[in-house]
Amino acid sequence: RLERLQRIVSKLQMESGLCEEQLNQADTLLQSDIRLLNAGKPPQKAAEIERDLDKADAMIRLLFNDVQTLKDGRHPQGEQMYRRVYRLHERLVAIRTEYNLRLKSGAPAATVTVPLGQRPRQELDEATLRYLQDLLAWVEENQRRLGAAEWGVDLPTVESHLGSHRGLHHSIEEFRTKIERARADEMSEGAGCGRGRSPSLRRPQNSSKSRLRHLESLHGFVSAATKELMWLNEKEEEEVNFDWSDRNPNMTAKKENYS
């Protein structure tokens, strides 16, 4: 068991390094496009940035699954690996937020870096509105993914879906701080997004909790069923390979077993 957990630690160390490289690449492309935007030129690498961020997102979900395995196994490096993956997740969120606010919205970098207290009211409202729209887009995308997610047909696929969803669920739980910020902005800045829309940001959290609970229940059932099937396969193999001829001296014992 310890050897298996140590292999997971080694895997986490290697794959978290690869994920960091993926984020570095996305950040480099993003900064290059922001410079183009500030110079009045159209960005060139938006599709590549989104692809790199999506790859990093998928990697981080799988890394969270491995971290959970370490924690469940009470490995001494479980907490350290968790912090390492969590920092990657924080960086992913930061890069994606900067990408949404600066590149997708077309806002120059100066608009984002000016202190809030020095910005014109209209600019504040527009920035807050863009931020809320980005949050809502994130919610709708993850709600769609939750609705279309599969459950798995055997133990390996159920375990894969469970691991992937644990990573997504962690992201959704961490998203709560952004929800609270969105609600505070909506109340204090009066952004034209309309009151009462921020509660919709909580939909994925409820859906995710429900899916996680059902996946864990399904995993328990499929694990037990798989053990039973393995037992049946063993017994079937015994029967298939058994010498059923009268010359078999063990036939009497076999009859007694059947009775």
Phi, psi and omega in degrees: 000316180295323178296319179297317179294324179292326176295324177294321177300314179298319179297317179298317181298317181291312186286330176292327175295317177297321179295320178297320176298321179297318179292321177300317180296316179298318182294320178298315179295321180297313181297324177297316180292325178296321177297320177297317181297317179294334178273005178083015180253154180287144177294152186247340192243020185302316182296320179293320179298313179299319180296317179296318180294321178295320178297315179298321179301313180296320179296317183295323178299317179292324177296320177298326177296315178295322178299319179297322177298318177298317180294317178299325179274005179054040178287138184298338179265007182302313182292321179297316179293325178299314181296323180296314180291323180297321177296322176298319180296318179298319180292321177302313180298319181296315181293318181294322178296316178297320178299315181294317185282322186264319188266307184294324180279345181077013182280136176293155185301326183299328181297327184276329188270345178295132178304146184303319184294342182260001183272146173298153183301317183297320180294319177301313181298318181292318180296317179295319179298317179298318180298315178297320180295322177296318179297316180296322178296320177298316180299311183298320180296315181286329174296320178296317180296321178295319181293329183263358185294144179269169184251333182102152184243353178208178185300313180299318182288324176297317179297321179297313180295323180295315179297315179299319183288329176301319177296315179297318181297321178298318178299319181293320178296319179292339182291347184301323181297324179290327177298314181295322178295319180298319180294319180295317178298319183297322182283319188274327185261346179065036181300147187282036181269344177092126178294152176093355180274331182299328176303336179294341178292343181273352182302313180298329181297314179293317179297320182293317178300316180297315181295319180298317179298316180291322178295319179294321176295315179298319180299317178299316180294313183294325177298313179295317180296323179296320177299318179296319179295321177297320178297316179298319179298320178298316181293321179297319180295322176301315183293318182295320184273355183288141177277106185270007182284161179294342181284349182284116181292345182271006184297323180297315179297325179295317178299319179295322177298318181294322180291000000 
